[in-house]
Short mmCIF file of C-alpha atoms in Angstrom, two decimals:
data_model
loop_
_atom_site.label_atom_id
_atom_site.label_comp_id
_atom_site.label_asym_id
_atom_site.label_seq_id
_atom_site.Cartn_x
_atom_site.Cartn_y
_atom_site.Cartn_z
CA MET A 18 -36.77 -131.96 75.52
CA PRO A 19 -33.12 -132.93 75.73
CA PHE A 20 -34.19 -136.62 75.83
CA LEU A 21 -36.11 -136.28 72.41
CA SER A 22 -33.09 -134.66 70.75
CA ARG A 23 -30.74 -137.42 71.90
CA LEU A 24 -33.40 -139.90 70.84
CA ILE A 25 -33.54 -138.75 67.18
CA ALA A 26 -29.72 -138.55 66.97
CA PHE A 27 -29.54 -142.00 67.86
CA MET A 28 -32.23 -143.20 65.61
CA VAL A 29 -30.69 -141.36 62.48
CA PHE A 30 -27.61 -142.59 63.16
CA THR A 31 -28.87 -146.23 63.71
CA ALA A 32 -30.83 -146.32 60.66
CA ALA A 33 -27.54 -145.03 58.76
CA TYR A 34 -25.46 -147.79 60.23
CA ALA A 35 -28.02 -150.49 59.59
CA PHE A 36 -28.25 -149.81 55.98
CA SER A 37 -24.51 -149.36 55.65
CA VAL A 38 -23.47 -152.57 56.53
CA LEU A 39 -25.64 -154.25 53.85
CA PRO A 40 -23.88 -155.14 50.43
CA ALA A 41 -24.25 -152.94 47.36
CA SER A 42 -23.68 -153.88 43.98
CA ALA A 43 -25.46 -151.14 41.78
CA GLY A 44 -22.94 -148.72 40.12
CA PRO A 45 -22.98 -144.98 41.64
CA GLN A 46 -24.51 -144.04 38.23
CA ASP A 47 -27.40 -146.05 38.46
CA VAL A 48 -29.23 -143.96 41.16
CA LEU A 49 -28.55 -140.67 39.75
CA PRO A 50 -31.98 -140.67 37.80
CA GLY A 51 -33.73 -141.50 41.24
CA ALA A 52 -31.61 -138.71 43.31
CA MET A 53 -32.64 -135.89 40.73
CA MET A 54 -36.28 -137.00 41.29
CA SER A 55 -35.97 -137.01 45.16
CA GLY A 56 -36.40 -133.36 45.65
CA SER A 57 -33.67 -133.34 47.76
CA PRO A 58 -30.36 -131.32 46.90
CA ARG A 59 -28.60 -132.97 49.67
CA LEU A 60 -29.10 -136.60 48.46
CA LEU A 61 -28.27 -135.37 44.97
CA ALA A 62 -25.15 -133.74 45.84
CA PHE A 63 -24.05 -136.90 47.60
CA ALA A 64 -25.12 -138.93 44.80
CA LEU A 65 -23.00 -137.16 42.25
CA ASP A 66 -20.18 -137.27 44.76
CA GLN A 67 -19.92 -140.94 44.94
CA PRO A 68 -16.55 -142.60 44.06
CA GLY A 69 -16.31 -143.82 40.65
CA LEU A 70 -18.05 -140.96 38.77
CA PRO A 71 -16.28 -138.69 36.53
CA ASP A 72 -14.91 -135.40 37.56
CA ASN A 73 -17.86 -133.38 35.98
CA ALA A 74 -20.18 -135.23 38.45
CA LYS A 75 -18.39 -133.71 41.29
CA ILE A 76 -18.45 -129.99 39.46
CA ALA A 77 -22.59 -130.82 39.26
CA ALA A 78 -22.64 -131.98 43.01
CA ARG A 79 -20.97 -128.53 43.90
CA LYS A 80 -23.43 -126.31 41.77
CA VAL A 81 -26.40 -128.27 43.42
CA LEU A 82 -25.10 -127.22 46.85
CA ALA A 83 -24.26 -123.80 45.64
CA ASP A 84 -28.08 -123.35 44.21
CA ALA A 85 -29.54 -124.51 47.96
CA GLY A 86 -27.07 -121.87 49.40
CA HIS A 87 -24.27 -124.12 50.60
CA ASP A 88 -20.98 -123.80 49.50
CA VAL A 89 -21.23 -120.28 48.28
CA VAL A 90 -20.01 -116.86 49.13
CA ALA A 91 -22.25 -114.95 51.43
CA GLY A 92 -24.47 -112.96 49.62
CA PHE A 93 -25.93 -115.58 46.92
CA HIS A 94 -29.67 -115.60 46.55
CA GLN A 95 -32.30 -116.61 44.15
CA THR A 96 -35.97 -116.79 44.29
CA ASP A 97 -38.73 -119.07 42.69
CA THR A 98 -42.36 -118.33 42.59
CA ARG A 99 -45.20 -120.55 41.36
CA VAL A 100 -48.97 -119.97 40.71
CA GLY A 101 -51.72 -121.86 39.34
CA PRO A 102 -55.47 -122.88 39.68
CA PHE A 103 -56.72 -126.04 41.22
CA LEU A 104 -59.74 -128.24 41.11
CA ARG A 105 -60.21 -131.17 43.86
CA TYR A 106 -63.18 -132.85 45.49
CA ASP A 107 -63.06 -131.88 49.48
CA SER A 108 -64.52 -133.95 52.21
CA ASN A 109 -64.84 -131.33 54.88
CA LEU A 110 -65.39 -127.82 53.38
CA ASN A 111 -66.60 -125.95 56.37
CA GLY A 112 -64.86 -127.61 59.17
CA GLY A 113 -67.72 -129.45 60.49
CA VAL A 114 -68.52 -133.04 62.21
CA PRO A 115 -68.56 -136.02 60.02
CA PHE A 116 -71.98 -136.88 61.34
CA ASP A 117 -75.62 -135.43 61.38
CA THR A 118 -77.06 -137.46 64.42
CA ILE A 119 -75.85 -138.48 67.82
CA SER A 120 -77.42 -141.03 70.22
CA VAL A 121 -77.39 -140.06 74.03
CA GLY A 122 -78.92 -142.66 76.54
CA GLY A 123 -81.30 -144.16 73.82
CA TYR A 124 -82.38 -140.76 72.36
CA LYS A 125 -81.22 -139.85 68.88
CA PHE A 126 -80.49 -135.94 68.52
CA LEU A 127 -80.32 -134.17 65.13
CA ILE A 128 -77.11 -131.87 64.47
CA ASP A 129 -77.63 -128.53 63.26
CA LYS A 130 -77.17 -128.74 59.43
CA GLU A 131 -74.48 -125.90 59.30
CA SER A 132 -72.40 -127.66 61.80
CA VAL A 133 -72.33 -131.00 59.74
CA ALA A 134 -69.17 -131.52 57.41
CA ALA A 135 -70.24 -130.50 53.80
CA ALA A 136 -68.24 -132.29 50.95
CA GLY A 137 -67.99 -130.86 47.20
CA ILE A 138 -65.83 -129.63 44.45
CA LEU A 139 -63.42 -126.97 45.59
CA VAL A 140 -61.91 -124.83 42.87
CA GLY A 141 -59.50 -122.25 43.39
CA ALA A 142 -56.09 -120.85 43.03
CA SER A 143 -52.67 -121.33 44.90
CA ALA A 144 -49.30 -119.40 44.95
CA ASP A 145 -46.03 -120.37 46.15
CA MET A 146 -42.74 -118.50 46.82
CA ARG A 147 -39.16 -119.94 47.96
CA HIS A 148 -36.32 -117.67 48.72
CA ILE A 149 -32.83 -119.06 49.31
CA ARG A 150 -29.56 -116.82 50.50
CA GLY A 151 -26.34 -118.25 51.33
CA LEU A 152 -24.59 -116.81 54.38
CA GLY A 153 -21.35 -118.31 54.01
CA ASN A 154 -19.38 -121.45 55.68
CA GLY A 155 -21.86 -123.76 54.56
CA LEU A 156 -24.98 -122.05 56.18
CA ALA A 157 -27.85 -121.45 54.10
CA PHE A 158 -31.17 -119.48 54.95
CA GLU A 159 -34.48 -120.74 53.40
CA ALA A 160 -37.94 -118.87 53.39
CA GLN A 161 -41.21 -120.14 51.90
CA ALA A 162 -44.59 -118.80 51.78
CA GLY A 163 -47.76 -119.83 50.07
CA GLY A 164 -51.73 -119.78 50.17
CA SER A 165 -54.52 -120.81 48.45
CA LEU A 166 -58.23 -119.43 47.91
CA GLY A 167 -60.82 -121.88 47.31
CA TYR A 168 -64.60 -121.56 46.21
CA ALA A 169 -67.35 -124.56 46.49
CA PRO A 170 -69.91 -123.22 43.81
CA GLU A 171 -72.65 -125.82 44.55
CA GLU A 172 -72.32 -125.14 48.41
CA LYS A 173 -71.26 -121.57 48.41
CA LEU A 174 -68.57 -122.00 50.94
CA GLN A 175 -65.14 -120.78 50.86
CA LYS A 176 -62.01 -122.35 52.01
CA HIS A 177 -58.95 -120.53 52.22
CA GLN A 178 -55.20 -121.42 53.46
CA ALA A 179 -51.85 -119.70 54.10
CA GLY A 180 -48.49 -120.53 55.66
CA ALA A 181 -44.82 -119.53 56.01
CA GLN A 182 -41.47 -121.00 57.06
CA ALA A 183 -37.98 -119.84 57.66
CA CYS A 184 -35.12 -122.12 58.02
CA LEU A 185 -31.21 -122.03 58.66
CA ARG A 186 -29.69 -124.98 57.17
CA GLN A 187 -25.87 -125.80 58.02
CA LYS A 188 -23.60 -128.39 55.89
CA ALA A 189 -21.57 -129.80 58.68
CA SER A 190 -19.97 -132.27 56.03
CA SER A 191 -20.64 -133.61 52.95
CA SER A 192 -22.95 -136.37 54.47
CA LEU A 193 -24.15 -134.30 57.48
CA TYR A 194 -26.63 -131.48 57.76
CA LEU A 195 -28.38 -129.56 60.50
CA HIS A 196 -31.70 -127.14 60.25
CA GLY A 197 -33.91 -125.35 62.60
CA CYS A 198 -37.00 -123.75 61.53
CA VAL A 199 -39.77 -121.93 62.53
CA GLU A 200 -43.36 -121.59 60.73
CA ALA A 201 -46.65 -120.53 60.90
CA THR A 202 -50.07 -121.87 59.34
CA TRP A 203 -53.67 -120.15 58.94
CA GLN A 204 -56.90 -121.92 57.67
CA SER A 205 -60.36 -120.12 57.16
CA VAL A 206 -63.59 -122.14 56.83
CA ASP A 207 -67.14 -121.36 57.29
CA LEU A 208 -67.12 -122.55 60.87
CA GLY A 209 -63.99 -120.47 62.05
CA ASP A 210 -60.42 -119.71 61.54
CA GLU A 211 -57.44 -121.96 62.84
CA ALA A 212 -53.79 -121.02 63.38
CA HIS A 213 -50.63 -122.95 64.14
CA VAL A 214 -47.18 -121.95 65.20
CA ALA A 215 -44.34 -124.07 65.34
CA ALA A 216 -40.57 -124.82 65.74
CA ARG A 217 -38.48 -127.65 64.71
CA ALA A 218 -34.83 -128.93 64.64
CA GLY A 219 -32.97 -131.67 63.41
CA LEU A 220 -30.22 -133.15 61.46
CA SER A 221 -30.12 -135.37 58.01
CA LYS A 222 -27.38 -138.01 57.46
CA LEU A 223 -26.55 -139.12 54.14
CA PHE A 224 -24.98 -142.72 53.38
CA ALA A 225 -24.59 -145.25 50.44
CA ALA A 226 -25.98 -148.88 51.04
CA ALA A 227 -27.84 -151.71 49.67
CA ASP A 228 -27.86 -150.37 45.90
CA GLY A 229 -29.12 -147.00 46.54
CA VAL A 230 -28.20 -143.58 48.45
CA HIS A 231 -30.25 -142.27 51.36
CA GLU A 232 -31.02 -139.47 53.53
CA ALA A 233 -32.07 -140.01 57.33
CA THR A 234 -33.65 -137.26 58.52
CA GLY A 235 -34.71 -136.89 62.69
CA GLU A 236 -36.64 -134.24 63.74
CA VAL A 237 -38.27 -132.60 67.04
CA ARG A 238 -40.99 -130.59 66.76
CA PHE A 239 -43.18 -128.13 69.11
CA ASP A 240 -46.61 -127.33 67.58
CA ARG A 241 -48.70 -124.79 69.11
CA LEU A 242 -52.34 -124.25 68.19
CA LEU A 243 -53.16 -120.29 68.84
CA GLY A 244 -56.28 -119.04 70.59
CA PRO A 245 -58.11 -119.19 74.04
CA ASP A 246 -58.00 -123.10 73.80
CA GLY A 247 -54.76 -123.45 72.61
CA PHE A 248 -52.05 -125.88 73.54
CA THR A 249 -48.58 -126.99 72.77
CA GLN A 250 -47.66 -130.55 71.23
CA PRO A 251 -44.02 -131.87 71.07
CA THR A 252 -43.53 -134.56 68.53
CA ALA A 253 -40.66 -136.38 66.92
CA SER A 254 -40.28 -138.00 63.58
CA LEU A 255 -37.63 -140.05 61.36
CA LYS A 256 -37.55 -140.12 57.60
CA LEU A 257 -35.82 -142.00 55.30
CA LEU A 258 -35.60 -140.99 51.83
CA SER A 259 -33.81 -143.29 49.21
CA ALA A 260 -33.05 -143.35 45.70
CA TRP A 261 -32.73 -146.62 43.91
CA GLU A 262 -31.72 -147.95 40.20
CA ASN A 263 -34.36 -147.91 37.79
CA ALA A 264 -35.31 -144.08 38.72
CA THR A 265 -37.08 -145.02 41.80
CA VAL A 266 -37.59 -143.18 44.85
CA THR A 267 -39.05 -144.33 48.22
CA THR A 268 -40.00 -142.62 51.29
CA ILE A 269 -40.31 -144.36 55.08
CA GLY A 270 -41.52 -142.28 58.01
CA ILE A 271 -42.19 -142.63 61.54
CA ASP A 272 -43.96 -140.06 63.78
CA LEU A 273 -44.67 -140.05 67.66
CA GLY A 274 -46.47 -137.14 69.34
CA LYS A 275 -46.57 -136.49 73.18
CA SER A 276 -50.22 -136.91 74.96
CA VAL A 277 -51.79 -133.85 75.70
CA GLU A 278 -54.48 -133.80 78.33
CA ASP A 279 -58.26 -133.29 77.07
CA ARG A 280 -56.74 -132.88 73.55
CA MET A 281 -57.25 -135.02 70.33
CA VAL A 282 -53.71 -135.07 69.08
CA MET A 283 -51.49 -137.24 66.85
CA LYS A 284 -49.82 -140.25 68.99
CA ARG A 285 -48.16 -142.20 66.30
CA GLY A 286 -48.13 -142.75 62.66
CA VAL A 287 -46.24 -144.51 59.69
CA SER A 288 -45.89 -143.78 56.10
CA PHE A 289 -44.53 -145.33 53.14
CA GLY A 290 -44.20 -143.70 49.59
CA VAL A 291 -42.73 -144.86 46.23
CA THR A 292 -42.22 -142.72 43.13
CA LYS A 293 -41.14 -143.48 39.68
CA PRO A 294 -41.83 -143.42 35.98
CA ILE A 295 -44.76 -145.64 34.71
CA ALA A 296 -45.38 -145.66 30.98
CA GLY A 297 -43.37 -142.42 30.70
CA LYS A 298 -45.25 -140.50 33.32
CA LEU A 299 -44.08 -139.92 37.01
CA THR A 300 -46.19 -141.61 39.35
CA SER A 301 -46.21 -141.73 43.06
CA LEU A 302 -48.01 -144.20 45.61
CA GLU A 303 -48.28 -143.19 49.19
CA VAL A 304 -49.66 -144.99 52.19
CA GLU A 305 -50.45 -143.31 55.40
CA TRP A 306 -51.60 -144.60 58.98
CA GLN A 307 -52.04 -142.55 62.07
CA GLU A 308 -53.52 -142.86 65.43
CA ASN A 309 -54.99 -139.76 67.43
CA ALA A 310 -56.00 -139.92 70.90
CA GLY A 311 -56.39 -137.82 73.83
CA GLY A 312 -60.20 -136.27 73.44
CA MET A 313 -63.21 -137.15 75.15
CA PHE A 314 -66.57 -137.67 73.54
CA LEU A 315 -70.05 -138.15 75.51
CA GLY A 316 -67.66 -138.73 78.63
CA LYS A 317 -65.79 -141.58 76.94
CA PRO A 318 -62.09 -141.60 75.53
CA ARG A 319 -61.89 -141.17 71.98
CA GLU A 320 -59.17 -142.82 69.95
CA ASP A 321 -59.26 -142.64 66.03
CA ARG A 322 -57.01 -144.78 63.55
CA ASN A 323 -56.67 -143.22 60.02
CA LEU A 324 -55.46 -144.91 56.82
CA SER A 325 -55.33 -143.18 53.49
CA LEU A 326 -53.95 -144.48 50.10
CA THR A 327 -53.09 -141.75 47.24
CA VAL A 328 -51.95 -141.98 43.97
CA THR A 329 -50.55 -138.96 42.13
CA ARG A 330 -49.73 -138.84 38.24
CA ALA A 331 -47.93 -136.00 36.45
CA ILE A 332 -49.71 -135.36 33.20
CA ASN A 333 -46.66 -133.25 32.24
CA GLU A 334 -44.26 -130.82 33.75
CA ARG A 335 -47.13 -128.44 35.29
CA LEU A 336 -50.13 -130.51 35.40
CA SER A 337 -50.64 -133.72 37.63
CA VAL A 338 -53.94 -135.53 38.88
CA SER A 339 -54.31 -137.27 42.21
CA ALA A 340 -57.00 -140.01 43.58
CA GLY A 341 -56.95 -141.50 46.82
CA VAL A 342 -59.16 -143.31 49.31
CA PHE A 343 -59.36 -142.82 53.45
CA LYS A 344 -60.98 -144.18 56.37
CA THR A 345 -61.33 -143.81 59.94
CA ASN A 346 -62.11 -146.25 62.61
CA SER A 347 -63.06 -144.68 65.87
CA SER A 348 -63.92 -145.61 69.39
CA ALA A 349 -66.70 -143.36 68.99
CA ASP A 350 -68.85 -144.69 66.16
CA GLU A 351 -70.09 -141.13 65.14
CA PHE A 352 -66.62 -140.33 63.88
CA ASP A 353 -66.19 -143.33 61.65
CA ARG A 354 -66.04 -142.52 57.88
CA SER A 355 -64.39 -143.16 54.59
CA GLY A 356 -64.69 -141.64 51.12
CA VAL A 357 -62.35 -140.68 48.25
CA GLN A 358 -60.12 -137.75 47.45
CA VAL A 359 -59.60 -136.60 43.68
CA GLY A 360 -57.64 -133.53 42.58
CA VAL A 361 -56.13 -131.84 39.50
CA ASN A 362 -53.38 -129.25 40.09
CA TRP A 363 -51.80 -127.08 37.42
CA ARG A 364 -48.59 -124.79 37.84
CA ILE A 365 -47.85 -122.05 35.67
#
């Protein structure tokens, strides 16, 4: 889709220019703690390479990029693995519908109990692996794979997930990166399995402005649901990751999806997140809004609007807890719902 590709590139460079003309007063050293917390080696290397920092900062910037597979000779590689248990409240353990009755023509019908969404405590274990390999000339290969096995003892239900992705990431300059990825995901619940494959490509532009350093990433994505009823949906996204002084990181995201006939898909979404240490512990707040449309329910078009708020707090380097609330307003009253989400994750 050439139009979407051009639109993403235009949005990225427009966002970068809009921020770059704003005045900046914070010193380059003030944003380094936030850049280290951002999780982006590109943003951290860019922050370390800012004018006014000592020479050892530039040496550190080169090491950050080398660890990410850029600026190294071909053959460099490293692999990281993480495993650990989890405990969380899951509002839909079995993949069921969020209502137990349905009204048609003034008559009320009961939904089979096995087809209604079951909520409960899910316990299990997860594992993740990441492999990075330098291919030379600024090109890096990155592969990730992970999965989780979960069991709800009270409901006697299982919920399993797995996923993998492979990416090529090209450093075009110190402030511009390109990437292309393929990925696959799978989920198994009591009412059936679901598998997706996807391909995505995009670019990231880095810049300093308004007392911070920023990474604007635009991406186009083609996601396909596998199976006899499978379909493909193109989407476009723009994300702004920013590191500020006082060890603060923010994210702003915009997503747009193309309609798919007779399919309930994401149409648009926005998100905002902020992460910073509070009382000595890393704390994150994320707010997401998403509109889904395209499906039919009882012969009428269905449209859902979803809003969620999640707070995550690190207890230590390996243990974190999260809590959140969510609400769905649907044009079909049966799909209206709200609830809470809580979880505990421990990484070994």
